[in-house]
PDB file of C-alpha atoms in Angstrom:
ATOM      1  CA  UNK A   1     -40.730 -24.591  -4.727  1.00  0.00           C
ATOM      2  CA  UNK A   2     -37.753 -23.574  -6.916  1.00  0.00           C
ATOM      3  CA  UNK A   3     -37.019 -20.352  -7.909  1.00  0.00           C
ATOM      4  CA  UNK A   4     -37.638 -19.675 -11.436  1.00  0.00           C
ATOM      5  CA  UNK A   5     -34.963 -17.208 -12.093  1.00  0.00           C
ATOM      6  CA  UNK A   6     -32.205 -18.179 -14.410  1.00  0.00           C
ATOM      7  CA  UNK A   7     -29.307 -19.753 -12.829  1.00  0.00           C
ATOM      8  CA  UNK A   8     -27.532 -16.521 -13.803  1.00  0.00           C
ATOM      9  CA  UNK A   9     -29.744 -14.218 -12.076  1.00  0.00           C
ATOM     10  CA  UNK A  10     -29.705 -16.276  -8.745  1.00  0.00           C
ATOM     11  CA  UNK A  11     -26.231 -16.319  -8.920  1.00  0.00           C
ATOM     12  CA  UNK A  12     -25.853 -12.596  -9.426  1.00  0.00           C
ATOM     13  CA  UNK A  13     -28.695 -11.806  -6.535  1.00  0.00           C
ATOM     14  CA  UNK A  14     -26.945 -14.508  -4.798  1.00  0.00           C
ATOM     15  CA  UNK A  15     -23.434 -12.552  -4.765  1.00  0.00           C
ATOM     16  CA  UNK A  16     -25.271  -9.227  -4.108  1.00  0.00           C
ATOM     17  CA  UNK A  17     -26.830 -10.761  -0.968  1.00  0.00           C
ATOM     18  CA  UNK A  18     -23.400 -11.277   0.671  1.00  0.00           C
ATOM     19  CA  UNK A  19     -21.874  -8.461  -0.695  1.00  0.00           C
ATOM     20  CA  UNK A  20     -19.645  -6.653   2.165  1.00  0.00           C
ATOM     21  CA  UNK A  21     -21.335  -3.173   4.229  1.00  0.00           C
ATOM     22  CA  UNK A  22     -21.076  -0.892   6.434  1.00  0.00           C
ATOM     23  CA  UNK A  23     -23.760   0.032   8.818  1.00  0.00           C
ATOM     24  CA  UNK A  24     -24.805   3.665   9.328  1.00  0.00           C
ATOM     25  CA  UNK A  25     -23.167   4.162  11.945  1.00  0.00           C
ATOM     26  CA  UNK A  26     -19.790   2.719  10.543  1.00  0.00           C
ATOM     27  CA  UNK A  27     -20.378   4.663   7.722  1.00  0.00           C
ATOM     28  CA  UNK A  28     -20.486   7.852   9.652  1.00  0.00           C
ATOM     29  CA  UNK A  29     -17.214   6.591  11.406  1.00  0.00           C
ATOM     30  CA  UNK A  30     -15.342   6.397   8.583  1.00  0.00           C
ATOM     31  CA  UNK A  31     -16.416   9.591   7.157  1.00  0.00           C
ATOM     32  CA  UNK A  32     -14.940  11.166   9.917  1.00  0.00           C
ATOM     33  CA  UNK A  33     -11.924   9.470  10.222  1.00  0.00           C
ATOM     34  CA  UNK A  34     -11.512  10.464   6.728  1.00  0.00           C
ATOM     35  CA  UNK A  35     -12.316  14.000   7.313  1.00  0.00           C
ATOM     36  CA  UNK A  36     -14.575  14.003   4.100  1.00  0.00           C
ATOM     37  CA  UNK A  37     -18.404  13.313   3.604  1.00  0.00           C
ATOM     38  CA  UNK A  38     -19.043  11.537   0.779  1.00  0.00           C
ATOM     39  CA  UNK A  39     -21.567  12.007  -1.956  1.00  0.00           C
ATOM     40  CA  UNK A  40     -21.151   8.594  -3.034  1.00  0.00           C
ATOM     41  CA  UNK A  41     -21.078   6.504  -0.114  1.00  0.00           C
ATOM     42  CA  UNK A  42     -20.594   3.327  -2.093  1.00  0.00           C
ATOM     43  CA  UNK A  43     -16.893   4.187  -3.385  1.00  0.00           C
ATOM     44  CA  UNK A  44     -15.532   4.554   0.600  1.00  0.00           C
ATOM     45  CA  UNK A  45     -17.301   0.939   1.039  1.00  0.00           C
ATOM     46  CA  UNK A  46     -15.557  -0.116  -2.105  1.00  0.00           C
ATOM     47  CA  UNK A  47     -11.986   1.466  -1.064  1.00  0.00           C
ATOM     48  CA  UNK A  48     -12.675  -0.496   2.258  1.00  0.00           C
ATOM     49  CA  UNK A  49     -13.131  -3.829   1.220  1.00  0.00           C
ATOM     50  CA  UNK A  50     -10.374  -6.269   1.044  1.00  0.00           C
ATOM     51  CA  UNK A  51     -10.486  -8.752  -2.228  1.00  0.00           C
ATOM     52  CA  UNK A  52     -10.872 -11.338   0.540  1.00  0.00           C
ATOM     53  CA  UNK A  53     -14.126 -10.129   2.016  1.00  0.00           C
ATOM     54  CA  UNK A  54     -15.756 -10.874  -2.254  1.00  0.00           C
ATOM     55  CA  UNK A  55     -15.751 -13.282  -4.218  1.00  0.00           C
ATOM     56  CA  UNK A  56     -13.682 -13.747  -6.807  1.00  0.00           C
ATOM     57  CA  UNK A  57     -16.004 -12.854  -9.822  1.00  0.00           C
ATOM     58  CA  UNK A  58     -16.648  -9.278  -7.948  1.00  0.00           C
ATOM     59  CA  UNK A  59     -13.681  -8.498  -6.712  1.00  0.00           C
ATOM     60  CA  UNK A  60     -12.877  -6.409  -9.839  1.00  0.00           C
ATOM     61  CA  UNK A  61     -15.836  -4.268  -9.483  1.00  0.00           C
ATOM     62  CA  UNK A  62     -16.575  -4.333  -5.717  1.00  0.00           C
ATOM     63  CA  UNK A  63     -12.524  -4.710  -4.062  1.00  0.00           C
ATOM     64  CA  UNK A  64     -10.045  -2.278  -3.273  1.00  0.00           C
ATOM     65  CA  UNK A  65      -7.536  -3.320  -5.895  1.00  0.00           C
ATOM     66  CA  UNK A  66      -8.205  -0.897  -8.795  1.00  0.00           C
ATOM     67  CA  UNK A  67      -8.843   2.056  -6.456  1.00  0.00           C
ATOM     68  CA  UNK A  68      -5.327   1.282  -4.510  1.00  0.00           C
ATOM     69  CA  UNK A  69      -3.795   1.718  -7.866  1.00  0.00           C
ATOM     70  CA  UNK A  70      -4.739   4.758  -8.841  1.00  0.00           C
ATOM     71  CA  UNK A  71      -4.484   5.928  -4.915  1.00  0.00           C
ATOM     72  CA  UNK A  72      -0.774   5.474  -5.425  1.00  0.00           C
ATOM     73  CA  UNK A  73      -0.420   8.012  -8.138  1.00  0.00           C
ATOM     74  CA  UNK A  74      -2.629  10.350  -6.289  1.00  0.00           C
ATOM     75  CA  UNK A  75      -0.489   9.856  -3.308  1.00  0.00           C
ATOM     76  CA  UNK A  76       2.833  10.480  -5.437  1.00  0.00           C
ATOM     77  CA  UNK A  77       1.578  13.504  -6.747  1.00  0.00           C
ATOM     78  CA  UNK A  78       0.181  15.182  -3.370  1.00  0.00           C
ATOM     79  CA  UNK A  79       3.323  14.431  -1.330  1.00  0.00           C
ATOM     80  CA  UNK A  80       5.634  15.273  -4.662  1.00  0.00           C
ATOM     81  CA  UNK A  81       3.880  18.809  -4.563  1.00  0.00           C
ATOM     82  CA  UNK A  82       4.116  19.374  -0.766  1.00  0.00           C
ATOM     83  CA  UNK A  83       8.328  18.470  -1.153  1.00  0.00           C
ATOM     84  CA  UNK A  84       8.849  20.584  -3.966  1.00  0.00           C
ATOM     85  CA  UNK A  85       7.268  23.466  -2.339  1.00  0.00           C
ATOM     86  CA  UNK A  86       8.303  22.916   1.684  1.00  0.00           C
ATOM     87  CA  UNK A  87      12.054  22.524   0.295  1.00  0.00           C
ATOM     88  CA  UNK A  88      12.638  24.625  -2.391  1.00  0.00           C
ATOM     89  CA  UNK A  89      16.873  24.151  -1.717  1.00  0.00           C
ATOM     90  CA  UNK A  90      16.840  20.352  -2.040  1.00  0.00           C
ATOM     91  CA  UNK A  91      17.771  18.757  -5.808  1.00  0.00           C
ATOM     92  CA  UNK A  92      15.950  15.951  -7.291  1.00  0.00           C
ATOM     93  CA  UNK A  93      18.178  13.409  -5.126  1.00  0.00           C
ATOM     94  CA  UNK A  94      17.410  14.847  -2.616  1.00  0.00           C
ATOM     95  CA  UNK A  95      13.562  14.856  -2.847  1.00  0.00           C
ATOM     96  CA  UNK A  96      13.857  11.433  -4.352  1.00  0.00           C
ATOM     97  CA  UNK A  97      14.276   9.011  -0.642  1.00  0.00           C
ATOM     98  CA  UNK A  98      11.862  11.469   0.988  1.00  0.00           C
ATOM     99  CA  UNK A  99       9.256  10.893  -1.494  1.00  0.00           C
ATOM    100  CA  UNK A 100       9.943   7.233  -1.586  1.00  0.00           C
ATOM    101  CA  UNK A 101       9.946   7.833   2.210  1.00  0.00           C
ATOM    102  CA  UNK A 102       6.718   8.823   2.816  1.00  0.00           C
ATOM    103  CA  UNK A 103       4.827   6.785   0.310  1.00  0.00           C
ATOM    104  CA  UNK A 104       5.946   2.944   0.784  1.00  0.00           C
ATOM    105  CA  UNK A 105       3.696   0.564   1.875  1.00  0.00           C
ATOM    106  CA  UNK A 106       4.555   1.241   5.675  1.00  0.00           C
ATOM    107  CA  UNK A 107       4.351   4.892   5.726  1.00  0.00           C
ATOM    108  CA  UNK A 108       0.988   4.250   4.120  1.00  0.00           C
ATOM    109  CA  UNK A 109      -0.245   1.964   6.472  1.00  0.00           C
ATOM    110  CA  UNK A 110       0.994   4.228   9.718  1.00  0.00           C
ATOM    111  CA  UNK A 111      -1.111   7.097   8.286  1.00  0.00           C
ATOM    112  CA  UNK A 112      -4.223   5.169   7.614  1.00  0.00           C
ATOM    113  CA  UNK A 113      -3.976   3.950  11.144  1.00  0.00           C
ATOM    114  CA  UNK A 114      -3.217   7.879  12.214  1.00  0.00           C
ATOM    115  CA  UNK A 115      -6.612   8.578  10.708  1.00  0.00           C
ATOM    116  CA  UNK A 116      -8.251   5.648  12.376  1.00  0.00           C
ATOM    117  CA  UNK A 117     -10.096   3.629   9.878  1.00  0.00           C
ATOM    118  CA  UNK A 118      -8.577  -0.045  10.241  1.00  0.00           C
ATOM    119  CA  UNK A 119     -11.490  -0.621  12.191  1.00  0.00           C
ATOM    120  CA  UNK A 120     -13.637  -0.220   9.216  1.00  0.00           C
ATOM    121  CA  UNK A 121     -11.669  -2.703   6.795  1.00  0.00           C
ATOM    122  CA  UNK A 122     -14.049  -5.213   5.855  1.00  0.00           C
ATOM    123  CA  UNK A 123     -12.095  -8.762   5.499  1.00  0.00           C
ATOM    124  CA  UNK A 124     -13.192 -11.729   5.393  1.00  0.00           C
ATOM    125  CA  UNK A 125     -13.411 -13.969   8.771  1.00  0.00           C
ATOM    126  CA  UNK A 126     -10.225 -16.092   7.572  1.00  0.00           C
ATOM    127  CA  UNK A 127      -8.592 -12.965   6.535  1.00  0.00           C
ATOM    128  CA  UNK A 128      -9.341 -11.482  10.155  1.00  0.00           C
ATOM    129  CA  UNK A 129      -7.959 -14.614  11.961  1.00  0.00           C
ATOM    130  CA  UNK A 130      -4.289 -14.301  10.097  1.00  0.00           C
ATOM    131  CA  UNK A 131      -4.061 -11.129  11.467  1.00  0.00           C
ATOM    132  CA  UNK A 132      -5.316  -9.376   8.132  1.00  0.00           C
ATOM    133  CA  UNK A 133      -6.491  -6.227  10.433  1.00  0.00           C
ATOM    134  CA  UNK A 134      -2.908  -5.181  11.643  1.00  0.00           C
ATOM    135  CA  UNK A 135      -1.200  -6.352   8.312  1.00  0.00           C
ATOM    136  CA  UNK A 136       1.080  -3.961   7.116  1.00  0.00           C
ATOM    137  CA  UNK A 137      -0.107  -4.899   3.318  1.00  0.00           C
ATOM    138  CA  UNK A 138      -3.512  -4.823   3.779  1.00  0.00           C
ATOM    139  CA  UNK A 139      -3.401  -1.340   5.572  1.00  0.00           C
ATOM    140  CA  UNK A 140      -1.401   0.718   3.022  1.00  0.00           C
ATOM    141  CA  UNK A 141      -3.469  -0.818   0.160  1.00  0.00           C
ATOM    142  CA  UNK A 142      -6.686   0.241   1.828  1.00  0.00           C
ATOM    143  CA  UNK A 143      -5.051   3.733   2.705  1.00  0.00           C
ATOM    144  CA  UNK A 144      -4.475   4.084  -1.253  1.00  0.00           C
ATOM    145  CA  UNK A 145      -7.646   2.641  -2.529  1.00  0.00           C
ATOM    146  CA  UNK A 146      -9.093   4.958   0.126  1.00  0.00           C
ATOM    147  CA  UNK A 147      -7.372   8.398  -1.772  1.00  0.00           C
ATOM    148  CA  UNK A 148      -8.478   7.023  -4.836  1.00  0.00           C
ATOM    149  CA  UNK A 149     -12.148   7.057  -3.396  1.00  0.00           C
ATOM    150  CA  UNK A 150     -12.160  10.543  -1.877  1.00  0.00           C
ATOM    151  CA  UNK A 151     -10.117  11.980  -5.037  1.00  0.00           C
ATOM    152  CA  UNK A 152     -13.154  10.588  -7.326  1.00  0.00           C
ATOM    153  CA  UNK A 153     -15.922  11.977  -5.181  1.00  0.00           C
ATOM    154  CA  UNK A 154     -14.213  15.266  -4.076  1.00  0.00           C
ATOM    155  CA  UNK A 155     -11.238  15.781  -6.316  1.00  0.00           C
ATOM    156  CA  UNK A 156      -7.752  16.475  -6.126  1.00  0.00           C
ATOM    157  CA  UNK A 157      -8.036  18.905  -3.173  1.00  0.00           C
ATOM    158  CA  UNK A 158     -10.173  16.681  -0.679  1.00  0.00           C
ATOM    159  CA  UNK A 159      -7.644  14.151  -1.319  1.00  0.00           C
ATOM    160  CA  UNK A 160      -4.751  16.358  -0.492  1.00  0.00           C
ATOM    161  CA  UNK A 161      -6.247  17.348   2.800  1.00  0.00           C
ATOM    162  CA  UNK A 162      -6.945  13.729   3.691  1.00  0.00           C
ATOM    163  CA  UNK A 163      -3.394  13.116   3.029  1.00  0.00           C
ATOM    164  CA  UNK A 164      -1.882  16.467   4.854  1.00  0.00           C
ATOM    165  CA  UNK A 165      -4.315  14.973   8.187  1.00  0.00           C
ATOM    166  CA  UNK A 166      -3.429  11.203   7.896  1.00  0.00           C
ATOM    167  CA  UNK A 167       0.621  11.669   7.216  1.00  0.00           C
ATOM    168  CA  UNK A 168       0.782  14.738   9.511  1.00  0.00           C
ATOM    169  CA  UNK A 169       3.020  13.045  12.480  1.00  0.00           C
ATOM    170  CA  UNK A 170       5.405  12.045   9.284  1.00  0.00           C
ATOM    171  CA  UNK A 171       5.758  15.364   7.940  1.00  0.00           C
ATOM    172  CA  UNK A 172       6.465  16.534  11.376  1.00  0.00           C
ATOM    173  CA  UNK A 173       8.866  13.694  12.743  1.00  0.00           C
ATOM    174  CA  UNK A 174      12.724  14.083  12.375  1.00  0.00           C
ATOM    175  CA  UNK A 175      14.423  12.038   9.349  1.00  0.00           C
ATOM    176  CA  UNK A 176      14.323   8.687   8.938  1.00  0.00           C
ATOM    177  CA  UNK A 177      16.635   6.612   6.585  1.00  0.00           C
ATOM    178  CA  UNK A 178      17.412   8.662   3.687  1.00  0.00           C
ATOM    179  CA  UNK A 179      18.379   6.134   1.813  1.00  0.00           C
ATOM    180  CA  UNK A 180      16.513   2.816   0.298  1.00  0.00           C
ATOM    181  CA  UNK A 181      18.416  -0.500   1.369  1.00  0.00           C
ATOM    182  CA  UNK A 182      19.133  -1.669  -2.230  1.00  0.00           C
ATOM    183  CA  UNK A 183      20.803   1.912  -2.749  1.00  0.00           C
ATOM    184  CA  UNK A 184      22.829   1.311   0.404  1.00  0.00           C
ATOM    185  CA  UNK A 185      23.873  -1.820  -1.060  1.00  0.00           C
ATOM    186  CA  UNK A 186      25.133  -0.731  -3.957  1.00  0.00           C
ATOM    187  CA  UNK A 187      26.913   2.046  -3.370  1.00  0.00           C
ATOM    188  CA  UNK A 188      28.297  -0.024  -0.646  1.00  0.00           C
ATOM    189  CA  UNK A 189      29.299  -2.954  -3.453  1.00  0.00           C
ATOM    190  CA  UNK A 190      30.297  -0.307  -6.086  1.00  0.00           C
ATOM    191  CA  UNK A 191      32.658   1.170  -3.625  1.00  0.00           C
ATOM    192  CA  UNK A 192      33.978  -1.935  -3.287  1.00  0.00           C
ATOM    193  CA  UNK A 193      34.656  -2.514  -6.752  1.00  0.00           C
ATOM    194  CA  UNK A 194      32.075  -5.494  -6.561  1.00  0.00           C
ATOM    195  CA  UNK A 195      29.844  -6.306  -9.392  1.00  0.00           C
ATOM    196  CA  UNK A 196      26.059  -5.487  -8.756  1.00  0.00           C
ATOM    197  CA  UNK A 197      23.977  -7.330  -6.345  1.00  0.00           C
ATOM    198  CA  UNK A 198      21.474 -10.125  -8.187  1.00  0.00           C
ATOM    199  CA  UNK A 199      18.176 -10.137  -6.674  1.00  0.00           C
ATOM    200  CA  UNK A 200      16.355 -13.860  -7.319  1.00  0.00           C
ATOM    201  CA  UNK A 201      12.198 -14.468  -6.623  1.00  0.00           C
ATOM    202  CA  UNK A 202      13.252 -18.088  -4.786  1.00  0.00           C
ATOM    203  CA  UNK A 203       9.521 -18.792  -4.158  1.00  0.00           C
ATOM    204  CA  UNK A 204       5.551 -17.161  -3.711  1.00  0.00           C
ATOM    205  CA  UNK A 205       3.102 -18.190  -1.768  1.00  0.00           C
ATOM    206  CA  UNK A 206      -0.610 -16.951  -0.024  1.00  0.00           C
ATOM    207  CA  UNK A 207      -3.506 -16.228  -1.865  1.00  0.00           C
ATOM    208  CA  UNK A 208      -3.222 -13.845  -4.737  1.00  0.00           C
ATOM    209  CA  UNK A 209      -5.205 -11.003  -2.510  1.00  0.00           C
ATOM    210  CA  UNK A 210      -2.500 -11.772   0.227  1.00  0.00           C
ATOM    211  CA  UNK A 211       1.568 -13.147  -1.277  1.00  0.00           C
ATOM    212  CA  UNK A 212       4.433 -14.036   0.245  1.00  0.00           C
ATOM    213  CA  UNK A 213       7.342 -13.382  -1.798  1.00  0.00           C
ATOM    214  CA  UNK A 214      11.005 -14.882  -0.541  1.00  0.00           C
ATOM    215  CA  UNK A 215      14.024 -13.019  -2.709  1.00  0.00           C
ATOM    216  CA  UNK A 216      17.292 -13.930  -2.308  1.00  0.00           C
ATOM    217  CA  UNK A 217      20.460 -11.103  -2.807  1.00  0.00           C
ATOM    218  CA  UNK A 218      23.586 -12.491  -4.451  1.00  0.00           C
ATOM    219  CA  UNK A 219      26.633 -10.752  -4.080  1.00  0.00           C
ATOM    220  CA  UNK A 220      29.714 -12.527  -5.909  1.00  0.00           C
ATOM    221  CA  UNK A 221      32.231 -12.434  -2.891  1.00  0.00           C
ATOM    222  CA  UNK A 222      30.247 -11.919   0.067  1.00  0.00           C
ATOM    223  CA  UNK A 223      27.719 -14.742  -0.321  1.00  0.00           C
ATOM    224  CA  UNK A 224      23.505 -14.309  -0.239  1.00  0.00           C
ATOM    225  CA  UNK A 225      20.938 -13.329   2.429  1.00  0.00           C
ATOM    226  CA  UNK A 226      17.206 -14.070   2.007  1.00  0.00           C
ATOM    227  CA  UNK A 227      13.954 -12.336   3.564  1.00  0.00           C
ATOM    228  CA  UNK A 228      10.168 -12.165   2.558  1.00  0.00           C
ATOM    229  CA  UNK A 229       7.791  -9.008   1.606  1.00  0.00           C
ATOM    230  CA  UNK A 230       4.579  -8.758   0.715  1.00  0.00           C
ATOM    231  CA  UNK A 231       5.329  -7.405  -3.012  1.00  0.00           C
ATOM    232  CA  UNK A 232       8.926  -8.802  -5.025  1.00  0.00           C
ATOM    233  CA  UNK A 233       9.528  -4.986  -4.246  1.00  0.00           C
ATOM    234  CA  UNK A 234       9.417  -5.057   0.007  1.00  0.00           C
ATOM    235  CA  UNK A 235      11.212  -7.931  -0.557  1.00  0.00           C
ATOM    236  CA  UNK A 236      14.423  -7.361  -2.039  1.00  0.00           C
ATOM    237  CA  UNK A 237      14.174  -4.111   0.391  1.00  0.00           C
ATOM    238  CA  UNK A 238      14.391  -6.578   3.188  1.00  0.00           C
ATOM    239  CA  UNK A 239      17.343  -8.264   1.744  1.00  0.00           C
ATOM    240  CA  UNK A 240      19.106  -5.878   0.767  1.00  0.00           C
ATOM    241  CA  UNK A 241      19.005  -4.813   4.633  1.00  0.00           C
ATOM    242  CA  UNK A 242      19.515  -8.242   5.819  1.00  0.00           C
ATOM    243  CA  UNK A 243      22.796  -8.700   3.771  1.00  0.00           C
ATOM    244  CA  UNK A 244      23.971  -4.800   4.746  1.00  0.00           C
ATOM    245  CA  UNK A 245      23.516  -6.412   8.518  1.00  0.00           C
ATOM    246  CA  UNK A 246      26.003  -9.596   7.750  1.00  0.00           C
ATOM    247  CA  UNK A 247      28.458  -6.763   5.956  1.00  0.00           C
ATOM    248  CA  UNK A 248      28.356  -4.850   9.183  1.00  0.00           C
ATOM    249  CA  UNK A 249      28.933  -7.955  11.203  1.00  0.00           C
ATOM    250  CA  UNK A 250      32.123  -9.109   9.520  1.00  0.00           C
ATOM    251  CA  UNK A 251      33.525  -5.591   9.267  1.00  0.00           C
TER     252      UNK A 251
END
């Protein structure tokens, strides 16, 4: 017998059917890991899920996307706050690497695995078998969209003591690079008397949930070098280092 419902309606109670969970027990897991007990349970599922594990008509209203964005402001804020207070005798460019430090995509993805909840990413099975689990992408997005879900339910203050627990062993580790790789580059260029490096997109590829960007640096008399990222951003980072590596080597 067919069903009688519009086609609309069994598509919709169609989508809801497969919609991604988390058991009980998961749920209980990832409170904890959080340090936070929701009141609505359904926005730490939503800052969970991975676009991948919806389709593509929910994944405005039931993936991580729109929570990772405003995650990242949250984020800038908190750690913004905690650097203008901890080092009161630091300028503005001096607080500027540190903040962009401690909330790039990596740093991101080291405190969300600090806290312990990239076992509770749900991904689709594909997006499991490509390694989506340990991908440095898909971690720091869920760490933001994850902010984003405890600063809605709990406000400003829940999220700052998420942040303070999950980015503790960075607050506490000794200096990293100071310094971004394109602003290596060109001071080192500048110096030089060099005009500016050009950074080109040369291609994209993936899914849009999941892209592979390839930029290539030009620099007028010392050639190009080309890497991939994630975002246009991680990639003309990863340039910029690659071609500061073939500087160093013909120094």
């Amino acid at each position: 017998m067919s069903d009688p419902r519009p086609k609309r309606t069994r598509q919709r109670a169609a989508a809801k059917a497969v919609r991604p969970s988390l058991s009980d027990a998961a749920l209980a897991g990832a409170e904890a890991a959080c340090g936070y007990r929701f009141k609505d349970k359904a926005l730490l599922v939503r800052g969970l899920t991975h676009p991948s594990a919806v389709s593509a008509a929910d994944s405005l209203q039931h993936a991580n996307q729109r929570l990772e964005f405003l995650g990242d402001r949250v984020l800038n804020l908190v750690i913004a706050e905690r650097l203008i207070d901890r080092r009161r005798n630091e300028t503005e460019g001096d607080l500027a690497p540190r903040l962009n430090r401690l909330v790039k995509k990596g740093a991101c993805a080291d405190a969300f695995r600090h806290a312990g909840l990239n076992a509770f990413i749900l991904l689709s099975d594909n997006e499991v078998s490509s390694g989506g689990r340990d991908r440095e992408s898909t971690l720091g997005d869920a760490c933001e969209a994850v902010i984003a879900a405890i600063y809605l339910d709990g406000g400003l203050s829940a999220a700052r003591k998420f942040i303070e627990k999950a980015w503790a062993p960075q607050f506490t580790s000794g200096p990293a690079e100071t310094k971004d790789p394109k602003t290596l580059l060109q001071e080192l260029v500048q110096g030089q008397g060099h005009p500016l490096p050009e950074y080109v997109v040369t291609s994209r590829s993936g899914p849009d949930h999941a892209p592979v960007y390839e930029v290539e640096v030009r620099i007028a008399p010392h050639g190009q070098a080309a890497a991939t990222g994630a975002s246009k951003r991680d990639a003309e980072r990863h340039a910029a280092a690659r071609m500061l590596e073939q500087l160093k080597g013909n120094t």
